[in-house]
Short mmCIF file of C-alpha atoms in Angstrom, two decimals:
data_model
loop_
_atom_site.label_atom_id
_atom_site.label_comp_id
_atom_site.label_asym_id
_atom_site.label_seq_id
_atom_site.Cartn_x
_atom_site.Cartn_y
_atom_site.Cartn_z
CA UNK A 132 93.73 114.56 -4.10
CA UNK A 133 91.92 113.58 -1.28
CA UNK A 134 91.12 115.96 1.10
CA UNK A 135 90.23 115.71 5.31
CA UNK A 136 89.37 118.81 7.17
CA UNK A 137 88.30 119.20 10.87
CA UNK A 138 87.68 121.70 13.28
CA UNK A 139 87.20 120.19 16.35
CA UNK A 140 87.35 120.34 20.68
CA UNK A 141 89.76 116.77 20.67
CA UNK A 142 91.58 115.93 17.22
CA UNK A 143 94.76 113.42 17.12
CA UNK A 144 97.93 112.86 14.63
CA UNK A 145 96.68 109.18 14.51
CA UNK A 146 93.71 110.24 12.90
CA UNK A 147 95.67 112.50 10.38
CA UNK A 148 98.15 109.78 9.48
CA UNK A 149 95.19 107.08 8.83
CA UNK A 150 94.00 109.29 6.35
CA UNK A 151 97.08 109.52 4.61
CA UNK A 152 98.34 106.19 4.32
CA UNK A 153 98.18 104.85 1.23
CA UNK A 154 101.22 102.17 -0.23
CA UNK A 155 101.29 104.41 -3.56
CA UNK A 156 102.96 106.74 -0.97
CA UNK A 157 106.75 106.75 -0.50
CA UNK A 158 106.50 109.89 1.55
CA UNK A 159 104.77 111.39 4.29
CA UNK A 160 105.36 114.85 6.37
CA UNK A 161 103.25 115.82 9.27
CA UNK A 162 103.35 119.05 10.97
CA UNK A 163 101.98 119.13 14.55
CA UNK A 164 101.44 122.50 16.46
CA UNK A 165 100.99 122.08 19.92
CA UNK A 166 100.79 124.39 23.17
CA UNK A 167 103.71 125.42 24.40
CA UNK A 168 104.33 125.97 28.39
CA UNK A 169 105.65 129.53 27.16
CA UNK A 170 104.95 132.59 25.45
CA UNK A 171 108.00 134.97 24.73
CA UNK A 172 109.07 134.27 28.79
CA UNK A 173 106.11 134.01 30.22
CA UNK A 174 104.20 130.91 31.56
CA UNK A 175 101.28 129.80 29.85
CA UNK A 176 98.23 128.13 31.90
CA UNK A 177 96.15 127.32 29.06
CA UNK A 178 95.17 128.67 25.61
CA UNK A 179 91.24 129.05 24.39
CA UNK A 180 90.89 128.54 20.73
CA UNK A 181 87.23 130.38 18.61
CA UNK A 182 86.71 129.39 15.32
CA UNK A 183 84.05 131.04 12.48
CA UNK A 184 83.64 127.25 11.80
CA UNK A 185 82.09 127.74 8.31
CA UNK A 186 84.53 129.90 7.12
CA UNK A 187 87.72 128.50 8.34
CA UNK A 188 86.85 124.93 6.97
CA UNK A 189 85.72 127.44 3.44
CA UNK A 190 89.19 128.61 3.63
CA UNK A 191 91.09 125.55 4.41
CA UNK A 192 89.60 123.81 1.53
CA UNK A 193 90.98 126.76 -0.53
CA UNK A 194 94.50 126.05 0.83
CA UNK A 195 93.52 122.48 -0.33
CA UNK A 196 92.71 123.43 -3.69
CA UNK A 197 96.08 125.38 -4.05
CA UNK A 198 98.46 122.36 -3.02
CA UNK A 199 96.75 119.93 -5.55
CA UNK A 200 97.47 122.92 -7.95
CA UNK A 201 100.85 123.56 -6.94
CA UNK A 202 102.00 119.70 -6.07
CA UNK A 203 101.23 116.17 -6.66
CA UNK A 204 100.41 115.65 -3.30
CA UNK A 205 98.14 112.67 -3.11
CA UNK A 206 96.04 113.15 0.52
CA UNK A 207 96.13 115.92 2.81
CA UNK A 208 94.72 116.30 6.14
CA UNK A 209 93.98 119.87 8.13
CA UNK A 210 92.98 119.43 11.17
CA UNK A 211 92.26 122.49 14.50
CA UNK A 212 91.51 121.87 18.13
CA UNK A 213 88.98 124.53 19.86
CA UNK A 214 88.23 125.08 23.21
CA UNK A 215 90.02 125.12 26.08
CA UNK A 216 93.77 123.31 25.34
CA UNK A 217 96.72 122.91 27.80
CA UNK A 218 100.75 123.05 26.94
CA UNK A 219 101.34 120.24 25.63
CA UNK A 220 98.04 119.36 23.58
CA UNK A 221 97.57 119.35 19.89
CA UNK A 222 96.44 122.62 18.39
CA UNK A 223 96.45 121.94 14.71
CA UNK A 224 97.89 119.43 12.42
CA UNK A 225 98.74 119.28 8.93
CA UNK A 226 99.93 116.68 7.18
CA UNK A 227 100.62 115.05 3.80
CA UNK A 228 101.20 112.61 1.44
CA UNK A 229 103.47 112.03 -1.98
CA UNK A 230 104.98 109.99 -3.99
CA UNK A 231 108.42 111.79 -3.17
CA UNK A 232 109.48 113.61 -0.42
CA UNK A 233 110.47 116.76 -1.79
CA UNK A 234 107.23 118.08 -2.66
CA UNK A 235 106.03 116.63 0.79
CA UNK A 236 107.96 119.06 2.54
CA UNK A 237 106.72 122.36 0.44
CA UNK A 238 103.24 121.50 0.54
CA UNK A 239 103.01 120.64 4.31
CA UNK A 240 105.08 124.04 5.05
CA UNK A 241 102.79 126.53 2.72
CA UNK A 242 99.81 124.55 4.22
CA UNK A 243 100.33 125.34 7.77
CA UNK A 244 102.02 128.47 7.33
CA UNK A 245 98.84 129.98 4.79
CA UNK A 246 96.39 128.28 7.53
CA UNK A 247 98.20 130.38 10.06
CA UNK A 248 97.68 133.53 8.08
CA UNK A 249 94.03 133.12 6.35
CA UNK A 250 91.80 131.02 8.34
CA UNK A 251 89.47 132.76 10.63
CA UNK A 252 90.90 131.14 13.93
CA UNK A 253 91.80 132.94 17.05
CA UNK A 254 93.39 131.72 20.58
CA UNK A 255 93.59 133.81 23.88
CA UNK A 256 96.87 132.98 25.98
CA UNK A 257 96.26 132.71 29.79
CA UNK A 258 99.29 133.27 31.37
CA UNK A 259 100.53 131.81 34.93
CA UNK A 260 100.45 135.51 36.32
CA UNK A 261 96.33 136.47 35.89
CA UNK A 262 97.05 138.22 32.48
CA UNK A 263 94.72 137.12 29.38
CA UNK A 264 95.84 138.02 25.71
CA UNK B 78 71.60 137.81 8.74
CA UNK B 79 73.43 140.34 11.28
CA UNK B 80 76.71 141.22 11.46
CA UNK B 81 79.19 138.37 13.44
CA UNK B 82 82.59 139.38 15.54
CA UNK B 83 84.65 137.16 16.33
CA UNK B 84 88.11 136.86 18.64
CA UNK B 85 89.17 140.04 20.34
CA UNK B 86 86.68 142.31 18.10
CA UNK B 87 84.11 140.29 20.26
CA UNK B 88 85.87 141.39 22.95
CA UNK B 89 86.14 144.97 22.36
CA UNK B 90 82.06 145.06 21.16
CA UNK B 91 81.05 142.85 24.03
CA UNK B 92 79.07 141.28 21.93
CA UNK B 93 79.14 138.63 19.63
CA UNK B 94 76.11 139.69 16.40
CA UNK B 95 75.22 143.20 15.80
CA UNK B 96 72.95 144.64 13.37
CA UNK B 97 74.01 145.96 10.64
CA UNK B 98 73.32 149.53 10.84
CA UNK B 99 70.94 151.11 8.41
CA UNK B 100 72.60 153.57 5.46
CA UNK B 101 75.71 151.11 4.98
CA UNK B 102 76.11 149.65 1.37
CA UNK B 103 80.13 149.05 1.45
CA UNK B 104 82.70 147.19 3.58
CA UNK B 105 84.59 150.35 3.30
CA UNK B 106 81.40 152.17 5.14
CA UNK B 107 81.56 149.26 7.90
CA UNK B 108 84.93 149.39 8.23
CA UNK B 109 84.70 153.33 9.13
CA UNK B 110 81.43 152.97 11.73
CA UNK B 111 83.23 149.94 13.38
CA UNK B 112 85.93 151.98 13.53
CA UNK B 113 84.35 155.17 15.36
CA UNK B 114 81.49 153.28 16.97
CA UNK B 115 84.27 150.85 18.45
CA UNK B 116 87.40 152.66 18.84
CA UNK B 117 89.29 149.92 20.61
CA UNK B 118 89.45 148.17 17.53
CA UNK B 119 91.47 150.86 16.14
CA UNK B 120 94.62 149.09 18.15
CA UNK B 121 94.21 145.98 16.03
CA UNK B 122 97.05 145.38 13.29
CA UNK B 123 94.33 144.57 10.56
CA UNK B 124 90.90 144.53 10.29
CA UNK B 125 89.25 142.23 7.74
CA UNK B 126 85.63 141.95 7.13
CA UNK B 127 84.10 138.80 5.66
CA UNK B 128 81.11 139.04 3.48
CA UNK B 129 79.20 135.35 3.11
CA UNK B 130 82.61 133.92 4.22
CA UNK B 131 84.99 135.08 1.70
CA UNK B 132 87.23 137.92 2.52
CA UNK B 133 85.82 141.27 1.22
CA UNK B 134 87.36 144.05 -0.09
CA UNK B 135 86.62 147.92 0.94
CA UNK B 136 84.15 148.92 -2.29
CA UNK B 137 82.42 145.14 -1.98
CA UNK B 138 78.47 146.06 -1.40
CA UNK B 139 77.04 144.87 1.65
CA UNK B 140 72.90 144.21 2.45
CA UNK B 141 71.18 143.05 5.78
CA UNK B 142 70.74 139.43 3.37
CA UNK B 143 74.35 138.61 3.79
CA UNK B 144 76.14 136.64 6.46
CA UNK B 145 79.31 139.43 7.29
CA UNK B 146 81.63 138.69 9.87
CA UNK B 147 84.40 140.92 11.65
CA UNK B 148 87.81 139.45 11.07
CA UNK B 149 90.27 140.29 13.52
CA UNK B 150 93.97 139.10 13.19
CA UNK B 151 93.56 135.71 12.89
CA UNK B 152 95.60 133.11 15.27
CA UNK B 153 95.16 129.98 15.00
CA UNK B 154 97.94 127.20 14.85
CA UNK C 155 119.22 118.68 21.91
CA UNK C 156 117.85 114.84 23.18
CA UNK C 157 118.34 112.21 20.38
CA UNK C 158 117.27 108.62 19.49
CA UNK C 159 119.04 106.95 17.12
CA UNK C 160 117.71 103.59 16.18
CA UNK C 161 117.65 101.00 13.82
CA UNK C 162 115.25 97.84 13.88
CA UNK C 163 113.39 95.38 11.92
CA UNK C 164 110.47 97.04 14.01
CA UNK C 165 110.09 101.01 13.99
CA UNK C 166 106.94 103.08 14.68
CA UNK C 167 105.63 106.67 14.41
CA UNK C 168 104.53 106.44 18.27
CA UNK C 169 108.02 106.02 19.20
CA UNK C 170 109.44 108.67 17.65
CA UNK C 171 106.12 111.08 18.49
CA UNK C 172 106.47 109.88 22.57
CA UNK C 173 110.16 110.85 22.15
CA UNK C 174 110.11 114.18 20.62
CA UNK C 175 107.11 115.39 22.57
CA UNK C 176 107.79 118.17 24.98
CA UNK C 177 105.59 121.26 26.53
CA UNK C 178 108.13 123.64 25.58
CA UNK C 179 107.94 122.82 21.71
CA UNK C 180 105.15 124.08 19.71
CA UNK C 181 106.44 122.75 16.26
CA UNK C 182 106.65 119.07 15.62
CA UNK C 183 107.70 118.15 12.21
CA UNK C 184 107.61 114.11 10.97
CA UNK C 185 108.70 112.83 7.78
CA UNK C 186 108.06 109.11 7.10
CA UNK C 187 109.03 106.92 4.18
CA UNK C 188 107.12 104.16 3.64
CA UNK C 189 107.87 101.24 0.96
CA UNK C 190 105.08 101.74 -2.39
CA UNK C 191 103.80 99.68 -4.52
CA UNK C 192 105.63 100.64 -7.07
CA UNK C 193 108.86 101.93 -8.62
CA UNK C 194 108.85 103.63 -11.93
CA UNK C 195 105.64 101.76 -12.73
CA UNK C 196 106.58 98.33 -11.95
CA UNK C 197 104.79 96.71 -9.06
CA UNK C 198 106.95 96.09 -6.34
CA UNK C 199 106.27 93.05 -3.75
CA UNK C 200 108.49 93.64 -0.62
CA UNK C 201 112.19 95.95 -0.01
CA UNK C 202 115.12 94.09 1.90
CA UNK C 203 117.10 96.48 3.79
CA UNK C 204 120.46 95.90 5.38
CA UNK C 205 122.88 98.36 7.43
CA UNK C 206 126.26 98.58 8.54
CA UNK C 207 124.55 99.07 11.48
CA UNK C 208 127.58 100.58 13.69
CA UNK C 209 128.87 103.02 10.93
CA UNK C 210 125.28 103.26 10.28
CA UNK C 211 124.07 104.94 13.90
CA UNK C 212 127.18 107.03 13.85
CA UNK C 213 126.66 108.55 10.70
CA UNK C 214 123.18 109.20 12.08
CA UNK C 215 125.04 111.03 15.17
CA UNK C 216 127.17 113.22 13.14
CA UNK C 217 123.66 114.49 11.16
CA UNK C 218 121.91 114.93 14.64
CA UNK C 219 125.18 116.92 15.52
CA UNK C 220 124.92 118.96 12.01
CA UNK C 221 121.22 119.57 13.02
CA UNK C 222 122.12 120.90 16.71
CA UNK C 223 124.71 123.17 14.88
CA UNK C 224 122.81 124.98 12.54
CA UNK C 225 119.09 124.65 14.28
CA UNK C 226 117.16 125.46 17.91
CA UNK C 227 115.68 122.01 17.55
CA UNK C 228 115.56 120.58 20.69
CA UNK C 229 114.53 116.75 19.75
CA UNK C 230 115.18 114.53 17.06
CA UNK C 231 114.85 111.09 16.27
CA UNK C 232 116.03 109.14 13.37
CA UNK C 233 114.71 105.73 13.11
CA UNK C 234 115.36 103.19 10.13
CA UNK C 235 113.77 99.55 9.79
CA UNK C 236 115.95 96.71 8.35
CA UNK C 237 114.79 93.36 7.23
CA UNK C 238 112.27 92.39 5.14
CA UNK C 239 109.47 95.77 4.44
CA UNK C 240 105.95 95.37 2.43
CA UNK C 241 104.01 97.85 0.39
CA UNK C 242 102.59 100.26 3.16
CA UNK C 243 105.40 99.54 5.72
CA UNK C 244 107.03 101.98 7.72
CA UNK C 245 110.88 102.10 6.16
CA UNK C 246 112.10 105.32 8.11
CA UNK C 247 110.98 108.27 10.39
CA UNK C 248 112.70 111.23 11.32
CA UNK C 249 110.54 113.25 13.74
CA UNK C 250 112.04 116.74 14.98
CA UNK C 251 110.73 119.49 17.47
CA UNK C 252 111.38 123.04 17.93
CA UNK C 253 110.25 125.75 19.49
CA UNK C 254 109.03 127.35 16.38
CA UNK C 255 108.03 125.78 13.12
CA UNK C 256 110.16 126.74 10.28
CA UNK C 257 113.37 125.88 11.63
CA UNK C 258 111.91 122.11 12.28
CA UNK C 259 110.79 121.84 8.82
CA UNK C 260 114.26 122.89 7.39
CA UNK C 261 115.92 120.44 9.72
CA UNK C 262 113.51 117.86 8.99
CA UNK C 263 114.32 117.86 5.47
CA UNK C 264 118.20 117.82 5.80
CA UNK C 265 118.41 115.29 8.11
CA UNK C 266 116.25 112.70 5.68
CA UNK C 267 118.30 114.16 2.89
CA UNK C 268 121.17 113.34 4.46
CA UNK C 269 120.78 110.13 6.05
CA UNK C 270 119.59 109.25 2.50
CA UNK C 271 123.02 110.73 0.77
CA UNK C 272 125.34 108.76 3.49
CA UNK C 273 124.05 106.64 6.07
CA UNK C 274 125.24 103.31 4.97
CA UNK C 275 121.80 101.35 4.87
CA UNK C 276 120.70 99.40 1.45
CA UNK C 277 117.50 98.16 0.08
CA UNK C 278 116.80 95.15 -2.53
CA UNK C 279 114.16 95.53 -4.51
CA UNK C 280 112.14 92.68 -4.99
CA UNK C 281 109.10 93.32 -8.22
CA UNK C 282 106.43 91.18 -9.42
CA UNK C 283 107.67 90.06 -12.62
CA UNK C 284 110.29 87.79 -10.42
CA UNK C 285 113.57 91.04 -11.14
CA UNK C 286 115.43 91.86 -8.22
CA UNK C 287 117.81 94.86 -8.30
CA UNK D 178 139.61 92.92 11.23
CA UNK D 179 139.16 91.75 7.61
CA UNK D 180 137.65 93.69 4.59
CA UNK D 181 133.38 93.88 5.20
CA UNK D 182 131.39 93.83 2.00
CA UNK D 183 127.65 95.30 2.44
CA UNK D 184 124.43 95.70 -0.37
CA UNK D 185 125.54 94.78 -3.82
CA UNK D 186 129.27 94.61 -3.16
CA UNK D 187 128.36 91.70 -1.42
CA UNK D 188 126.49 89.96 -3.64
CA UNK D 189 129.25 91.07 -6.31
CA UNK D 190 132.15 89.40 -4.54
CA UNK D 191 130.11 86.46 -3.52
CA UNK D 192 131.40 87.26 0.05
CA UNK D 193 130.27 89.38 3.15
CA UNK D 194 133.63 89.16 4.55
CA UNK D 195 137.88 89.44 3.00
CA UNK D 196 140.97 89.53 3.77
CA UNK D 197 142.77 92.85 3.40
CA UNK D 198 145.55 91.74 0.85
CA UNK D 199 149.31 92.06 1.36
CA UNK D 200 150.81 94.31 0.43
CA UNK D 201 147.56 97.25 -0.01
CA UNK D 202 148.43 100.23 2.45
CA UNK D 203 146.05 102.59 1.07
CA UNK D 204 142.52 103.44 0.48
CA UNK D 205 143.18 104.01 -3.18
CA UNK D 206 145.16 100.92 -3.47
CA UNK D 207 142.41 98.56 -2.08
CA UNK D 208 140.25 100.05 -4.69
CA UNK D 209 141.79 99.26 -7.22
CA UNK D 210 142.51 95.87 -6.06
CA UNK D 211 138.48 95.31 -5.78
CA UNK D 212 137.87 96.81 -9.26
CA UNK D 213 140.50 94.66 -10.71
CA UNK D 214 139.46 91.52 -8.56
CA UNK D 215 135.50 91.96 -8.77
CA UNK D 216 135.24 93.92 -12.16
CA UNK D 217 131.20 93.74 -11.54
CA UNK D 218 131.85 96.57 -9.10
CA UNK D 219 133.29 99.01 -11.55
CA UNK D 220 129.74 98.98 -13.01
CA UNK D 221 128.58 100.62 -9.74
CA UNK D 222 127.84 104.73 -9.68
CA UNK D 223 130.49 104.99 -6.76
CA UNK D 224 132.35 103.10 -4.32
CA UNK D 225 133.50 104.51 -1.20
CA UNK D 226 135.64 102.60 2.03
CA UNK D 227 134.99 103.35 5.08
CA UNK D 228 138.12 102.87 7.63
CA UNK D 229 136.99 102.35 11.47
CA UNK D 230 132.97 103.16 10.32
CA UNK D 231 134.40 106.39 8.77
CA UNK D 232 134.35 106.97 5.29
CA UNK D 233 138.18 107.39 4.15
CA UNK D 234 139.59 109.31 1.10
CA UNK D 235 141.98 107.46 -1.31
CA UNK D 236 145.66 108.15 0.67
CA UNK D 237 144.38 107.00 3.76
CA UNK D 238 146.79 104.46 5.22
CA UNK D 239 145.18 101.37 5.70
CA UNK D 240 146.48 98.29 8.15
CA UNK D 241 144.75 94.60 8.73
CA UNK D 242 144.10 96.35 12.28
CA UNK D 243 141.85 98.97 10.89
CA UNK D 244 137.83 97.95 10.62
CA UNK D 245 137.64 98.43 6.66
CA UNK D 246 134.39 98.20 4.86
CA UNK D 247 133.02 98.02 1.14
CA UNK D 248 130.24 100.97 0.91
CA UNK D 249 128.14 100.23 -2.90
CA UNK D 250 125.71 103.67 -3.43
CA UNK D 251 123.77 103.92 0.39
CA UNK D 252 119.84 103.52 -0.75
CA UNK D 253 117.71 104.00 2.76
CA UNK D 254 115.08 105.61 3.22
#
């Protein structure tokens, strides 16, 4: 399986789908997280992602290793903004590539929702009214 | 190699590297002197420490030669 | 929920990103079938895919409608390329977004699935050793 | 409106396009005319009509007025 990880301040799907294409492929799911305008009611300014850079890219190479365990996924790309980002801009993509499209699915789910759990990334929400979480 | 926080731990130390203070040999013992010396962090859901990037667990022995980080809930995505 | 329905010898990812893409929507979910190189190890040279192309788009609207029923998702589009389609091409995308992820990977999944089970589209397969099924 | 043929159908009848035979009112009529007519098709894994770009279950009255189409097994994606 080959294997693209990135923690950076600009990343795009584009990039993430080049990696993936291949015409042994039949199926490809991509999971983008982006910044919404809204946080359980209340307006979001901007968001303000850290990462402990060494770590995180440790542990999403771990999630890595557990796909191509679990599935015969045949590329997979990780990929986390950081810095300042704005509703509407990319936050984190995921995405992956298979022979079928079953397997597509479950890998790109437990990869996103184990990088969302595990990997040593944190954001701070400004909102519209001065408050900072 | 000092003793990294990260996210709202940061925050709540207002600073980012501390040193890790002498008579500690166990996450567990960090975990407790964060704890009192900190006691904002108390508020935080989980606590995690990191010992040369791999998540540690409380008995895991610690030295001033490893790279240990403060783990706050993580958020990314 | 917006939706674009289209079929087209020419489909993209863009077009279905662009269309989906909204500041209130944190989870983007994109599946996309390509055409391999191969089916059940034979080596495939090019697809031809045809559609009833009117029963086609509404069967795609009754899916989108099953997918507004049973999900918050608050975009989809289903696109589907006819025509002549190489190893590596672009065959189908069905690009969803939500405000939260799970929901627009679950909906993601049965709209493919579906449009797969019952959208009256139909590929020739054209291999190397000169078979055509 | 005629009798559409699409994917392997098609290219079993030689046709794209019929005429709905006299005398066939129903759904489950005309198949049975197109099994008997084209017996390639009875090879097929199913074989559904659609009536007016819906897909129709056997009793469905049928006229030359309706759009009626020839669905083989649907392989997008």
């Amino acid at each position: 399986m080959d294997v693209l990880l990135k923690i950076e301040p600009e990343i795009t799907i584009q990039e993430a789908l080049d990696f993936i294409h291949s015409p042994a492929c039949g199926g490809e799911v991509v999971f983008t997280g982006k910044v919404r305008n809204d946080t359980k009611g209340r307006a979001v300014t901007k968001l303000f992602y850290e990462s402990y850079r060494e770590m995180a890219i440790s542990e999403m190479q771990k999630i890595a290793d557990d796909v191509a365990m679990q599935w015969d996924i045949k590329k997979i790309a990780m990929l986390h903004a950081i810095g300042d980002k704005y509703p509407g801009d990319i936050a984190v993509v995921v995405a992956v590539s298979s022979i079928h499209r079953g397997i597509a699915f479950d890998a790109c789910e437990y990869a996103i929702d184990t990088l969302k759990a595990r990997v040593p990334i944190w954001k701070k929400e400004f909102f519209a009214d001065g408050t900072i979480i | 190699m000092g003793l990294l926080l990260f996210g709202v731990a940061k925050d709540i130390a207002g600073q980012s590297i501390l040193t890790l203070p002498e008579g500690i040999t166990t996450v567990g013992e960090l975990k407790s002197w964060l704890l009192a010396t900190y006691p904002g962090l108390q508020q935080l859901n989980s606590l995690m420490i990191a010992v040369n990037r791999e998540y540690a667990v409380d008995n895991q022995p610690i030295a001033t030669s490893d790279e240990i980080a403060v783990i706050p809930p993580v958020s990314g995505g």
